[in-house]
Short mmCIF file of C-alpha atoms in Angstrom, two decimals:
data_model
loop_
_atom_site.label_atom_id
_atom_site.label_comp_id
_atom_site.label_asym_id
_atom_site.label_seq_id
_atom_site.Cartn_x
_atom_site.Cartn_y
_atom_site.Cartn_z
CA UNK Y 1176 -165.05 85.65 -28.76
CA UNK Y 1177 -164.39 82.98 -31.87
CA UNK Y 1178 -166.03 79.97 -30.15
CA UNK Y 1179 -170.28 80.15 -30.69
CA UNK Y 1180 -171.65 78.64 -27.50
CA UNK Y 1181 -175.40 77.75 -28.17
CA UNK Y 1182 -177.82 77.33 -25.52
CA UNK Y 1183 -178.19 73.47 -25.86
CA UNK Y 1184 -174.50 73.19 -24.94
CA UNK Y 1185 -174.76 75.26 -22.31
CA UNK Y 1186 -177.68 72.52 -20.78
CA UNK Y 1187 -175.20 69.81 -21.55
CA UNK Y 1188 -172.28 71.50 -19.58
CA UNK Y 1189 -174.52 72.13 -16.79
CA UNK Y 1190 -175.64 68.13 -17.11
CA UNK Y 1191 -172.59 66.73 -16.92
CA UNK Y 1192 -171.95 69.07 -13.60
CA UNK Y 1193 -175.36 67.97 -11.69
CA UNK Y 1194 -174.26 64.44 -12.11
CA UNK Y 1195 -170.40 65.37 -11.03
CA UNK Y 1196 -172.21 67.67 -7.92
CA UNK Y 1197 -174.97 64.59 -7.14
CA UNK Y 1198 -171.89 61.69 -6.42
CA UNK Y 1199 -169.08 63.77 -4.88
CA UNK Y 1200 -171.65 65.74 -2.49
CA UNK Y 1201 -173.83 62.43 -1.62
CA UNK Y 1202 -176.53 64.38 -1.58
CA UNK Y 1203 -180.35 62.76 -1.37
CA UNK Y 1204 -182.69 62.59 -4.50
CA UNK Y 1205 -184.65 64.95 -3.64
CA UNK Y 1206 -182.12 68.07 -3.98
CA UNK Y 1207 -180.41 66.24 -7.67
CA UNK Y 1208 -183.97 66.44 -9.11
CA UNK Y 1209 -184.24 70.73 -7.69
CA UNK Y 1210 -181.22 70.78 -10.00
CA UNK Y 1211 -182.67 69.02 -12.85
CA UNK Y 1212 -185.81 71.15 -12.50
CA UNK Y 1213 -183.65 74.27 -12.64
CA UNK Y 1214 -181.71 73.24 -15.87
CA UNK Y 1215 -185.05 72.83 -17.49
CA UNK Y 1216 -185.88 76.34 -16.42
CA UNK Y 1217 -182.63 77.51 -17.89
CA UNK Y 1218 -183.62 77.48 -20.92
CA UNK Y 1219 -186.86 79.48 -21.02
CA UNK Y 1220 -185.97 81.81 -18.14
CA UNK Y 1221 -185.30 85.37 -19.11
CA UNK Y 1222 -181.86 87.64 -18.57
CA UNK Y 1223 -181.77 90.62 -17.74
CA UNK Y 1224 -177.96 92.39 -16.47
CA UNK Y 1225 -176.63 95.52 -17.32
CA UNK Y 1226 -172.90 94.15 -18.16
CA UNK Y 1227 -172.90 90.39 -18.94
CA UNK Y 1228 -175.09 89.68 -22.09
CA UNK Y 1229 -176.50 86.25 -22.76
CA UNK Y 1230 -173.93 84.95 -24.88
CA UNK Y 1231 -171.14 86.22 -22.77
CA UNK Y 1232 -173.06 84.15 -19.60
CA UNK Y 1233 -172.64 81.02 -22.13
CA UNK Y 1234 -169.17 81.50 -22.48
CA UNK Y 1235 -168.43 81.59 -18.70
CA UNK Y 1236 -170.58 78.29 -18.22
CA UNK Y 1237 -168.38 76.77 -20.75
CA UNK Y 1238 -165.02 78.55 -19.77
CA UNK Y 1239 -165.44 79.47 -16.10
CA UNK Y 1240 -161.98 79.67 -14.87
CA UNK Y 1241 -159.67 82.76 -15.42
CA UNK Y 1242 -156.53 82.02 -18.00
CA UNK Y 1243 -153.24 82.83 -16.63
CA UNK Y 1244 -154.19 82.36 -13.25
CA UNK Y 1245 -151.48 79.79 -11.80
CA UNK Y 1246 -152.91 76.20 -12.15
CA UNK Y 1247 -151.72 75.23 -8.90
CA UNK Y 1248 -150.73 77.16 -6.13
CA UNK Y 1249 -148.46 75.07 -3.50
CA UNK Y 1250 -147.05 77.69 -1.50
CA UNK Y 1251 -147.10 81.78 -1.30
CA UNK Y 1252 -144.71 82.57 -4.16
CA UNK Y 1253 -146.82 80.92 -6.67
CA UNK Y 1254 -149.47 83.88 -6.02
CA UNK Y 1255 -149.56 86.75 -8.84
CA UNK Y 1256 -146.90 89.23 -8.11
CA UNK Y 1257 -149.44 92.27 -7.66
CA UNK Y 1258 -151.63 89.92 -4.95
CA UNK Y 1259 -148.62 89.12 -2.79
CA UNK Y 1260 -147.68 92.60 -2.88
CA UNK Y 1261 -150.93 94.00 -1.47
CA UNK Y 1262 -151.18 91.29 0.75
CA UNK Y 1263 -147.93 92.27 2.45
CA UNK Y 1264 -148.97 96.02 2.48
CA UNK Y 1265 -152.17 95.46 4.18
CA UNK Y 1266 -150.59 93.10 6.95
CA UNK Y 1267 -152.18 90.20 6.33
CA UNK Y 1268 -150.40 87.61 8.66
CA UNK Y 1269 -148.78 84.49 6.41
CA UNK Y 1270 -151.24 82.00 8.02
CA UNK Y 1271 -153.86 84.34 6.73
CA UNK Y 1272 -152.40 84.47 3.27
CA UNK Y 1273 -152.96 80.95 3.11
CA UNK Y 1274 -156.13 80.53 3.64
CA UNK Y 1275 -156.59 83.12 0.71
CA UNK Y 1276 -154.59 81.29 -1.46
CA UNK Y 1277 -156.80 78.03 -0.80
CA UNK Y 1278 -154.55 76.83 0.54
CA UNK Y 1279 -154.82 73.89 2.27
CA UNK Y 1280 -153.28 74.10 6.28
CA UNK Y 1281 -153.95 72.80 9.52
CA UNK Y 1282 -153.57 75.07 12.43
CA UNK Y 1283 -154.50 75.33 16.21
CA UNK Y 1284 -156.99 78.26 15.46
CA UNK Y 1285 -158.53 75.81 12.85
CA UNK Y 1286 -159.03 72.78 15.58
CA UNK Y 1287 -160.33 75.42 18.48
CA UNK Y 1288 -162.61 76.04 15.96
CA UNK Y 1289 -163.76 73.23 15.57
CA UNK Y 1290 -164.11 72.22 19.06
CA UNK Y 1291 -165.73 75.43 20.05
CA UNK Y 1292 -168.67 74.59 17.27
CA UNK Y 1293 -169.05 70.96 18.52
CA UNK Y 1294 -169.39 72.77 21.83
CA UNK Y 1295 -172.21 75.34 20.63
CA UNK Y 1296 -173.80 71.99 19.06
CA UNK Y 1297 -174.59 71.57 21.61
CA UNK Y 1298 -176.53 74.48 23.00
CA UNK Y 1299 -178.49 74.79 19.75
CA UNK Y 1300 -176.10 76.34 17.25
CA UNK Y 1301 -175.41 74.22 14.40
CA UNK Y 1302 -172.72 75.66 11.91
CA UNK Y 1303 -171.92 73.18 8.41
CA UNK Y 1304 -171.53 73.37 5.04
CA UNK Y 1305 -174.43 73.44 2.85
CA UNK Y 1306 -173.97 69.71 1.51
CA UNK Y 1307 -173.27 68.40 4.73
CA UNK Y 1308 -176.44 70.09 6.20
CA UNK Y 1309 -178.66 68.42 3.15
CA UNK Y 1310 -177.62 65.09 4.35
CA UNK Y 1311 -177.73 65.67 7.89
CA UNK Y 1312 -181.17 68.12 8.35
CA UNK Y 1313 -182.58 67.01 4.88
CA UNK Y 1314 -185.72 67.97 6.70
CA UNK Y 1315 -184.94 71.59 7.49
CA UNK Y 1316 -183.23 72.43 4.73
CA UNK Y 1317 -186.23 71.16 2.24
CA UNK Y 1318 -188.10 73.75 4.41
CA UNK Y 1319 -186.01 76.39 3.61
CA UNK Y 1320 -184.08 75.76 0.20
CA UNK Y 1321 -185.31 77.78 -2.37
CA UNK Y 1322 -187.95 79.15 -1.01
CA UNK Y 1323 -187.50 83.24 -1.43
CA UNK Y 1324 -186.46 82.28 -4.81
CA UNK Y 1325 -187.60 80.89 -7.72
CA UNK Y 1326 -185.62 78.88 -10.18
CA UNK Y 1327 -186.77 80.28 -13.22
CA UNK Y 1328 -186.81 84.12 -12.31
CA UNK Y 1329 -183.51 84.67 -14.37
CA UNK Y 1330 -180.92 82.58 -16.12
CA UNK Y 1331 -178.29 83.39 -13.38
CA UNK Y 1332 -181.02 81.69 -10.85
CA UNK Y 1333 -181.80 78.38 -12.45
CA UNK Y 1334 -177.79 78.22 -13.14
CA UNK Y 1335 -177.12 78.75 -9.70
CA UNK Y 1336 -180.03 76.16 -8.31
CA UNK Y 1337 -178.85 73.62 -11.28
CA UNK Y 1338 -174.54 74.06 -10.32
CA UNK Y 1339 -174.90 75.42 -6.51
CA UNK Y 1340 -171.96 74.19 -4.46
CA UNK Y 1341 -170.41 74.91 -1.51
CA UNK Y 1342 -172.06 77.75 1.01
CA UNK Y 1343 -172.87 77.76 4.67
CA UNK Y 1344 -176.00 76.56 6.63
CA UNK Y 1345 -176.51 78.44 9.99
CA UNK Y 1346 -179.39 77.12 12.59
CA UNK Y 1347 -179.56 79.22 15.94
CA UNK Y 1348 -182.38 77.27 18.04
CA UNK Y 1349 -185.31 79.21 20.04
CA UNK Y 1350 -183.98 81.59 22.50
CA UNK Y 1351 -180.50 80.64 22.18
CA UNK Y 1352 -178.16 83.96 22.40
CA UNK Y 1353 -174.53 83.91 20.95
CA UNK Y 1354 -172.38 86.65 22.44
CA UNK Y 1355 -170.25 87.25 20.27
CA UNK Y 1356 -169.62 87.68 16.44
CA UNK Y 1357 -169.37 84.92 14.45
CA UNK Y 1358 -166.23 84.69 11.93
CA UNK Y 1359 -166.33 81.67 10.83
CA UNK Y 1360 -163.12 82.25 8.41
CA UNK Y 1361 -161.83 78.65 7.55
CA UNK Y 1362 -165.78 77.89 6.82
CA UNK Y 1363 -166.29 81.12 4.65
CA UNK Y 1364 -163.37 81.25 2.73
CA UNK Y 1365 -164.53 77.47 1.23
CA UNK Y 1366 -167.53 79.12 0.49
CA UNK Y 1367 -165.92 81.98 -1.03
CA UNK Y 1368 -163.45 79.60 -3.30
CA UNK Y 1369 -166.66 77.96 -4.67
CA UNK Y 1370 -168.32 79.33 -7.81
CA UNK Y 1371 -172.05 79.12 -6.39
CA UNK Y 1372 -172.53 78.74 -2.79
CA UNK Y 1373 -176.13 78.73 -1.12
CA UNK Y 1374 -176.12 80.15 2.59
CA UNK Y 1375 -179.39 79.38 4.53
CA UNK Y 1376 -179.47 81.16 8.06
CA UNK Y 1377 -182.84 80.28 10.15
CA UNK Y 1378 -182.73 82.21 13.51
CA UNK Y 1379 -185.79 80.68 15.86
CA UNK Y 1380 -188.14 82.81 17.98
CA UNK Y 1381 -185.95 84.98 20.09
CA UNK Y 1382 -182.93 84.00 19.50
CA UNK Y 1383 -179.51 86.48 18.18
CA UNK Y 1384 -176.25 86.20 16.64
CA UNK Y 1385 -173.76 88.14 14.63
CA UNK Y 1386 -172.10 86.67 11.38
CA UNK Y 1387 -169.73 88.01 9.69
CA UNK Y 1388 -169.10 86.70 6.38
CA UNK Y 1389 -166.12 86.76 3.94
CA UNK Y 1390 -162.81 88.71 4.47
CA UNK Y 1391 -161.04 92.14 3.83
CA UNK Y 1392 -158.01 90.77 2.20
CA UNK Y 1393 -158.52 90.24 -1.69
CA UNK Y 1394 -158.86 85.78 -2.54
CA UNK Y 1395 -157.45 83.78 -5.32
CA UNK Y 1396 -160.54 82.91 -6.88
CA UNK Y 1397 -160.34 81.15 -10.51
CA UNK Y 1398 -163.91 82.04 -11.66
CA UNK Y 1399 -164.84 84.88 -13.45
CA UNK Y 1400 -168.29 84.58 -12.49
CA UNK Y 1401 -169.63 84.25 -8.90
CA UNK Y 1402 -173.41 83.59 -7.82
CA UNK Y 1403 -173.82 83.59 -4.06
CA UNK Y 1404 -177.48 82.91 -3.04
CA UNK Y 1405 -178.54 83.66 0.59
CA UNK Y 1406 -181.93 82.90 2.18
CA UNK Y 1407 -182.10 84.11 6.02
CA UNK Y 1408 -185.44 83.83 7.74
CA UNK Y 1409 -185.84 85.35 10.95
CA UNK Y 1410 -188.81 83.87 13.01
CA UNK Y 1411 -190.80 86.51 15.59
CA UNK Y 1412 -188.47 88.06 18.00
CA UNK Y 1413 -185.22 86.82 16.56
CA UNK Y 1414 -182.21 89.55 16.57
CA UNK Y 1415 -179.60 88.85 13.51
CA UNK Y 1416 -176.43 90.72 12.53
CA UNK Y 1417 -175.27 89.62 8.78
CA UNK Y 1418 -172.13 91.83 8.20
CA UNK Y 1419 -170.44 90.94 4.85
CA UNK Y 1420 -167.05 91.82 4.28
CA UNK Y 1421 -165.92 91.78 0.25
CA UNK Y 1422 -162.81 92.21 -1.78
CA UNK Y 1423 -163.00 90.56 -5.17
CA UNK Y 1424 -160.60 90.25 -7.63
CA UNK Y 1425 -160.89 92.77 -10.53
CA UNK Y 1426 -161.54 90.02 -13.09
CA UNK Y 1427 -164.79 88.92 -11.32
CA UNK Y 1428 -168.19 89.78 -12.19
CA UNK Y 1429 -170.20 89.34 -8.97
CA UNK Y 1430 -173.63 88.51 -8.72
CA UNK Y 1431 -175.00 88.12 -5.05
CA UNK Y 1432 -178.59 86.88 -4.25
CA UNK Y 1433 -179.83 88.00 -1.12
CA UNK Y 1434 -183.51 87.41 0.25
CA UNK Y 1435 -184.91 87.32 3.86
CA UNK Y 1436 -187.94 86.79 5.75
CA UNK Y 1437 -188.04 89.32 8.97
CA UNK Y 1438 -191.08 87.77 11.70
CA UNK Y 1439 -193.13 89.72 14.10
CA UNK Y 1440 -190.68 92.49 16.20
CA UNK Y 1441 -187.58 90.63 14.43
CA UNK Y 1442 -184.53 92.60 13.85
CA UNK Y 1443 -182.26 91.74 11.21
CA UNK Y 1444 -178.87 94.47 10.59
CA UNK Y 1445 -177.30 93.86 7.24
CA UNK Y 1446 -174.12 95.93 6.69
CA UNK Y 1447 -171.85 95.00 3.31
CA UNK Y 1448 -168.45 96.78 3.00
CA UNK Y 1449 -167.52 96.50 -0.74
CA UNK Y 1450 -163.79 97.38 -0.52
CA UNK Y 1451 -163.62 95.54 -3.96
CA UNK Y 1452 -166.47 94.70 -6.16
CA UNK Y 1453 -164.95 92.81 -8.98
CA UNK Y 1454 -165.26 93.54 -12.74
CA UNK Y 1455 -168.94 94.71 -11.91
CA UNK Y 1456 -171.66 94.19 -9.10
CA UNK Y 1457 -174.92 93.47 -9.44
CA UNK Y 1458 -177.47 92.79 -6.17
CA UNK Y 1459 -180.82 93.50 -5.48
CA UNK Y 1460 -181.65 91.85 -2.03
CA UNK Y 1461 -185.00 91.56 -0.97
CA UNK Y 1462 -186.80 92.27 2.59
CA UNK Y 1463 -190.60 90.79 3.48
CA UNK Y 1464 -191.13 92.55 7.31
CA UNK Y 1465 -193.94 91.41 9.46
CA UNK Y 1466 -195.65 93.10 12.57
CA UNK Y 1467 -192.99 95.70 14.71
CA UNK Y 1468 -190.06 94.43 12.11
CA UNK Y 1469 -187.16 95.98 11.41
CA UNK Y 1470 -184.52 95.67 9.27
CA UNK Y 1471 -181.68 97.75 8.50
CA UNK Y 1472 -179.40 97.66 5.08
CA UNK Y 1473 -176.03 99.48 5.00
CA UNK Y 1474 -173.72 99.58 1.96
CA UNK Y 1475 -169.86 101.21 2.01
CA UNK Y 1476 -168.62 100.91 -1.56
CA UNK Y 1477 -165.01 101.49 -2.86
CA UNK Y 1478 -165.24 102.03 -6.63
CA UNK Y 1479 -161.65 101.85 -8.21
CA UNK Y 1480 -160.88 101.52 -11.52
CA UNK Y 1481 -163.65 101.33 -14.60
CA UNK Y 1482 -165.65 98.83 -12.03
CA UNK Y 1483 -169.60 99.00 -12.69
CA UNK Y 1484 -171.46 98.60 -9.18
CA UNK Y 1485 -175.62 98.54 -9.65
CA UNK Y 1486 -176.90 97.49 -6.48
CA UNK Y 1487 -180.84 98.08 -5.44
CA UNK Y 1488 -182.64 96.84 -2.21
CA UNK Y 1489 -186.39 96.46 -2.23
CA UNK Y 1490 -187.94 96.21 1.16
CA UNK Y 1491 -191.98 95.63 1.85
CA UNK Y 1492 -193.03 96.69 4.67
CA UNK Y 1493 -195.80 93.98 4.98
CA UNK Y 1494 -197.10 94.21 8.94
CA UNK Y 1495 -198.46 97.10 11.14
CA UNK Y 1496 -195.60 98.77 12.42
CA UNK Y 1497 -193.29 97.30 10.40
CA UNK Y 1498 -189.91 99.62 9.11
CA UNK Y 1499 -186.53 99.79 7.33
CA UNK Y 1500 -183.41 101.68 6.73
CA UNK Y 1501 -181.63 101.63 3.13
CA UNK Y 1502 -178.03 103.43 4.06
CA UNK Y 1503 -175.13 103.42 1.74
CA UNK Y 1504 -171.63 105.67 1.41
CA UNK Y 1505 -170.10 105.26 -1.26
CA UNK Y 1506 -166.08 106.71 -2.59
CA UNK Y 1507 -166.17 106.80 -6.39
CA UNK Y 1508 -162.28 106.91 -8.05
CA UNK Y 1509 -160.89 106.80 -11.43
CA UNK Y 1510 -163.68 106.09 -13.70
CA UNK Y 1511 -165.83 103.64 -11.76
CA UNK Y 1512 -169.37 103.78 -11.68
CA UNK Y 1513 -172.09 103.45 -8.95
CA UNK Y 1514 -175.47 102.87 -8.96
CA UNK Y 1515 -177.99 102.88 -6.44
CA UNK Y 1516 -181.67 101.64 -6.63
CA UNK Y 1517 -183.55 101.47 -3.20
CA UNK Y 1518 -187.27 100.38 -2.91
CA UNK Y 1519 -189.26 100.57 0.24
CA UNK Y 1520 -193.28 99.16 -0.03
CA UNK Y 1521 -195.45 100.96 2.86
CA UNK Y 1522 -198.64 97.42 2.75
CA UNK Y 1523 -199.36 98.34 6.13
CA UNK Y 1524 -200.69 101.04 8.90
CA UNK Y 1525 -198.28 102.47 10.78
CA UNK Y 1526 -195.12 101.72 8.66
CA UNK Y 1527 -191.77 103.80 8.31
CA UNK Y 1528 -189.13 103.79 5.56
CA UNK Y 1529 -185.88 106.13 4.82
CA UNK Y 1530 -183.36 105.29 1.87
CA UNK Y 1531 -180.03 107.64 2.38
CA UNK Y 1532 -176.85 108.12 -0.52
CA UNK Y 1533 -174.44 109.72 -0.14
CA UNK Y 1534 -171.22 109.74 -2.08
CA UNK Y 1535 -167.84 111.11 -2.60
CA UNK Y 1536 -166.91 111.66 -6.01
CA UNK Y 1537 -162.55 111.55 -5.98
CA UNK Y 1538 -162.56 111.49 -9.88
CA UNK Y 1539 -163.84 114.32 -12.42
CA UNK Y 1540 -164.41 110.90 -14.66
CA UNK Y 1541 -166.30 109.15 -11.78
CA UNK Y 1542 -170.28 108.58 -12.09
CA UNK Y 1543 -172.82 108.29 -9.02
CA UNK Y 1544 -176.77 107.61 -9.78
CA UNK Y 1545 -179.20 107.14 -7.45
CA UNK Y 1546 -182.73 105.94 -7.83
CA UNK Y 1547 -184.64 106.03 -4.91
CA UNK Y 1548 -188.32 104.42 -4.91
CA UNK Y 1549 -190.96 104.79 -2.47
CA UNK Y 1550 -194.58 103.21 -2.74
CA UNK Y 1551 -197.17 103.48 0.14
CA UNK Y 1552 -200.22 101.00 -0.33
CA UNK Y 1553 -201.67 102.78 3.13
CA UNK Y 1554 -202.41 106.66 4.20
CA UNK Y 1555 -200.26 107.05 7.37
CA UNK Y 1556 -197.42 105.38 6.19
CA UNK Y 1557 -193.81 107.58 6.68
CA UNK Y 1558 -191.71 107.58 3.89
CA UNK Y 1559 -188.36 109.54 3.49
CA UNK Y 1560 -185.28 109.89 1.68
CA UNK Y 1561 -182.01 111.47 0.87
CA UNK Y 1562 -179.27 111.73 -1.55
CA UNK Y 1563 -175.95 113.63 -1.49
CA UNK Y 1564 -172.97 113.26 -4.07
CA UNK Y 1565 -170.03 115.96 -4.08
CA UNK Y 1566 -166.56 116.04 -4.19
CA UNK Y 1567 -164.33 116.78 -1.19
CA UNK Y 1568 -164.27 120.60 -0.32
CA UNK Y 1569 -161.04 123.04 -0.76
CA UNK Y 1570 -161.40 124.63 2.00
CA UNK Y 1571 -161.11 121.28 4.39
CA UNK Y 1572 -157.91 119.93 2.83
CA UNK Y 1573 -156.41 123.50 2.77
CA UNK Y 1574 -157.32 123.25 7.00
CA UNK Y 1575 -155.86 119.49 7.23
CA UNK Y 1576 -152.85 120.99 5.21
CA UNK Y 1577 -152.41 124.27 6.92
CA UNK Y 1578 -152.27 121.90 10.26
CA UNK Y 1579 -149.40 120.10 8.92
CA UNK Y 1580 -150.80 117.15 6.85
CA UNK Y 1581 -149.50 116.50 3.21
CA UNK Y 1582 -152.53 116.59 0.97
CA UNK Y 1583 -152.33 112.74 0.76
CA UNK Y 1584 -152.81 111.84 4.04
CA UNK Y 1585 -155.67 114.81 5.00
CA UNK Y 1586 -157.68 113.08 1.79
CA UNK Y 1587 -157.34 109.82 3.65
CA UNK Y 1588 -158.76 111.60 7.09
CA UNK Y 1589 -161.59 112.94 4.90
CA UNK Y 1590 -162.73 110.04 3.18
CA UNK Y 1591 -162.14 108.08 6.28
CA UNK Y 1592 -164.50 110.38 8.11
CA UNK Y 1593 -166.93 110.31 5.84
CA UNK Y 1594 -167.00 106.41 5.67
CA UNK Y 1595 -167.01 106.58 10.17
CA UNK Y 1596 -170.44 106.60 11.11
CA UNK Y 1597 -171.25 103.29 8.92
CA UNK Y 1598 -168.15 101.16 10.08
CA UNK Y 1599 -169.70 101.38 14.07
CA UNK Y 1600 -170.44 97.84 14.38
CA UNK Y 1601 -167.77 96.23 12.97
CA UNK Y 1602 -165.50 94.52 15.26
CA UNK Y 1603 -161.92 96.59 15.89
CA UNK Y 1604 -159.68 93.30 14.10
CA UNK Y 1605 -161.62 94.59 10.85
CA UNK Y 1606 -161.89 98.22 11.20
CA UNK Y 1607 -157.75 98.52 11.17
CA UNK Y 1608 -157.85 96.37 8.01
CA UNK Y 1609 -160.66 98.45 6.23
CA UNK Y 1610 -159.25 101.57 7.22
CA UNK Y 1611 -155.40 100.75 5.91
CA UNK Y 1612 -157.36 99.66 2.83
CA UNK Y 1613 -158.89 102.79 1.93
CA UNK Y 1614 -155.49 104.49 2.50
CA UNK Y 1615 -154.41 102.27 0.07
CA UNK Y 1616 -157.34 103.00 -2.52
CA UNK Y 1617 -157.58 106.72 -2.09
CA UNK Y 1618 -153.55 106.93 -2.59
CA UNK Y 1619 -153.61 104.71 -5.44
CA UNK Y 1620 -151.64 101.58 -3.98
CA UNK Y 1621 -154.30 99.09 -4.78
#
């Protein structure tokens, strides 16, 4: 790095965006002085990551887009070589492709879409993006922006609050029940183009949904840093299924903010499948469970490459009877490295908490750690957990391979297997995707 970014130009580059973010979203007064507020917190807010220092998080405010990246991409065969090439070998359909790309196409899937949401309007589901939402709920969302977070915990915080844009705000009204999962793939893939998107998702007393957020296929983004903040708040009785579906480009450092609110005998099932975590990953989502709660974490993580992954999980256990699950798998290659850090907080009688990691090491240069953390505040609180990191036995690859397998494909079965048991509630469309693209990883074709 030649160029010295200081911290006051920083502020100004972040300025001149608020004011560029304030006229082309419309948005209210009210939400352009949250940004303001944030860039003052900027400033005195502290950093803390294990991979991007403070002066490299200056340069990507002032330089945020990728060189050599094409400046425009009007069709297919202005993608990088390498991306078109994996797209093709995982099957991604050209319409797909597109949407990847960014770019921009109107289909008949895209209109049902749309008419299918204005239907569910309807019934109490209301889909939009986040700046559309500000304008048109002002009042719900200034109930619910910001409010697991605070501006001024970090510097990657206040810059998100000051520069958010983009994102997805989900409202599912008392007892209304969607039956079936929620892609919302034209909607998401905005989301996923911007550099900071804020997702809100409020389900009401008793109500349930699935979402599944992002895709399997790798997308053209141009940043080299993403900050995705999500706030979900579950209110008593609600059921919610968040399953989040990543594959980021190798030149992206990742940064995902995650926070919910789980009500009395709520349910909330949050499963990520990392089949590409960027340059490096860093995420530490946090859990507040009342009375009966539950919520459930799952993490399946493909490390490739020298890609850092550090991702925790604190959950506190707050009313009686309250419990969670922190579950991860993880298949560590090349000279990647994986971190794990679960927390469960026992405040309350009656409570129950298990943390589980396990991992496959494929690499004598690969690196697994695991951290687990469990605090009871209470005396009959039941706390567990478990860790397991190997390598992939002889003696079952000389029994694929005695059975007729080459030793390629019988290490795909195995690390297939072992990934099963945490892929059971994704939907089958997925699953054939995931699977071809941990053939693809384990036999070195990413």
């Amino acid at each position: 790095m030649t160029e010295t970014i200081t911290l006051s130009d920083a502020k100004a580059i972040i300025e001149n965006q608020i004011e560029e973010l304030a006229k082309r979203n419309r948005e209210p007064e009210w939400m352009t002085r949250i940004r303001y507020k944030a860039l003052e917190a900027f400033e005195r807010a502290p950093h803390r990551d294990p991979v991007i220092s403070e002066e490299e998080l200056l340069h990507f405010i002032a330089k945020p887009e990728i060189e050599g990246l094409p400046e425009k991409v009007e069709s297919l065969d202005d993608l990088p070589p390498e991306m078109k090439a994996l797209l093709d070998r995982l099957g991604i359909s050209e319409v797909e492709q597109k949407y990847i790309a960014g770019l921009a196409v109107q289909t008949d899937t895209g209109v049902i879409y749309n008419q299918f949401l204005q239907e569910w309007a309807k019934k109490g589901l209301i889909v939009l993006p986040t700046e559309e939402a500000v304008r048109k709920y002002p009042d719900i969302v200034k109930q619910h922006f910001l409010k697991l977070f605070r501006a001024d915990e970090s510097k990657l915080t206040a810059y998100h609050t000051a520069v958010w844009n983009g994102g997805i705000f989900l409202y599912v009204k008392e007892g209304l029940k969607v039956p079936f999962p929620l892609h919302l793939f034209f909607l998401i893939q905005e989301s996923a183009l911007a550099q900071a998107p804020h997702i809100i998702i409020i389900a009401e007393k008793n109500s349930e949904f699935h979402l599944i957020e992002g895709c399997t296929a790798p997308i053209l983004v141009r940043h080299s840093l993403h900050l995705d903040m999500t706030e979900a708040y579950l209110h008593d009785g609600a059921r919610a299924q968040l399953t989040v579906l990543q594959n980021w480009p190798e030149y992206v450092h990742t940064r995902p903010m995650t926070r919910a609110r789980i009500g009395k005998g709520a349910r909330f099932i949050n499963t990520t499948v990392g089949l590409g975590s960027g340059r490096s990953n860093v995420a530490n989502p946090k859990y507040w469970v009342d009375e009966n709660g539950y919520v459930e974490l799952n993490g399946i993580l493909l490390g490739q490459k020298d890609w850092y992954v550090d991702l925790g999980g604190e959950m506190y256990l707050q009313g009686p009877g309250a419990a969670g699950i922190n579950a991860s798998k993880a298949v560590i290659m090349d000279e990647s490295r994986v971190i794990t850090r679960g927390v469960i907080k026992a405040e309350a009688p009656k409570t129950k908490g298990h943390i589980s990691c396990d991992a496959l090491l494929m690499s004598d240069k690969a690196v697994m750690e695991t951290y687990p953390g469990l605090v009871s505040r209470v005396d009959d609180a039941e706390l567990s957990h478990e860790a397991a990191i190997g390598k992939i036995r002889e003696e079952e690859l000389f029994y694929l391979m005695s059975r007729g397998l080459r030793e390629e494909k019988a290490t795909q079965l195995i690390v297939k297997g072992f990934l099963e048991p945490m892929l059971k509630d994704i939907p089958m469309e997925f699953l054939v995707e995931i699977r071809r693209i941990i053939e693809l990883a384990v036999s070195g074709g990413m």
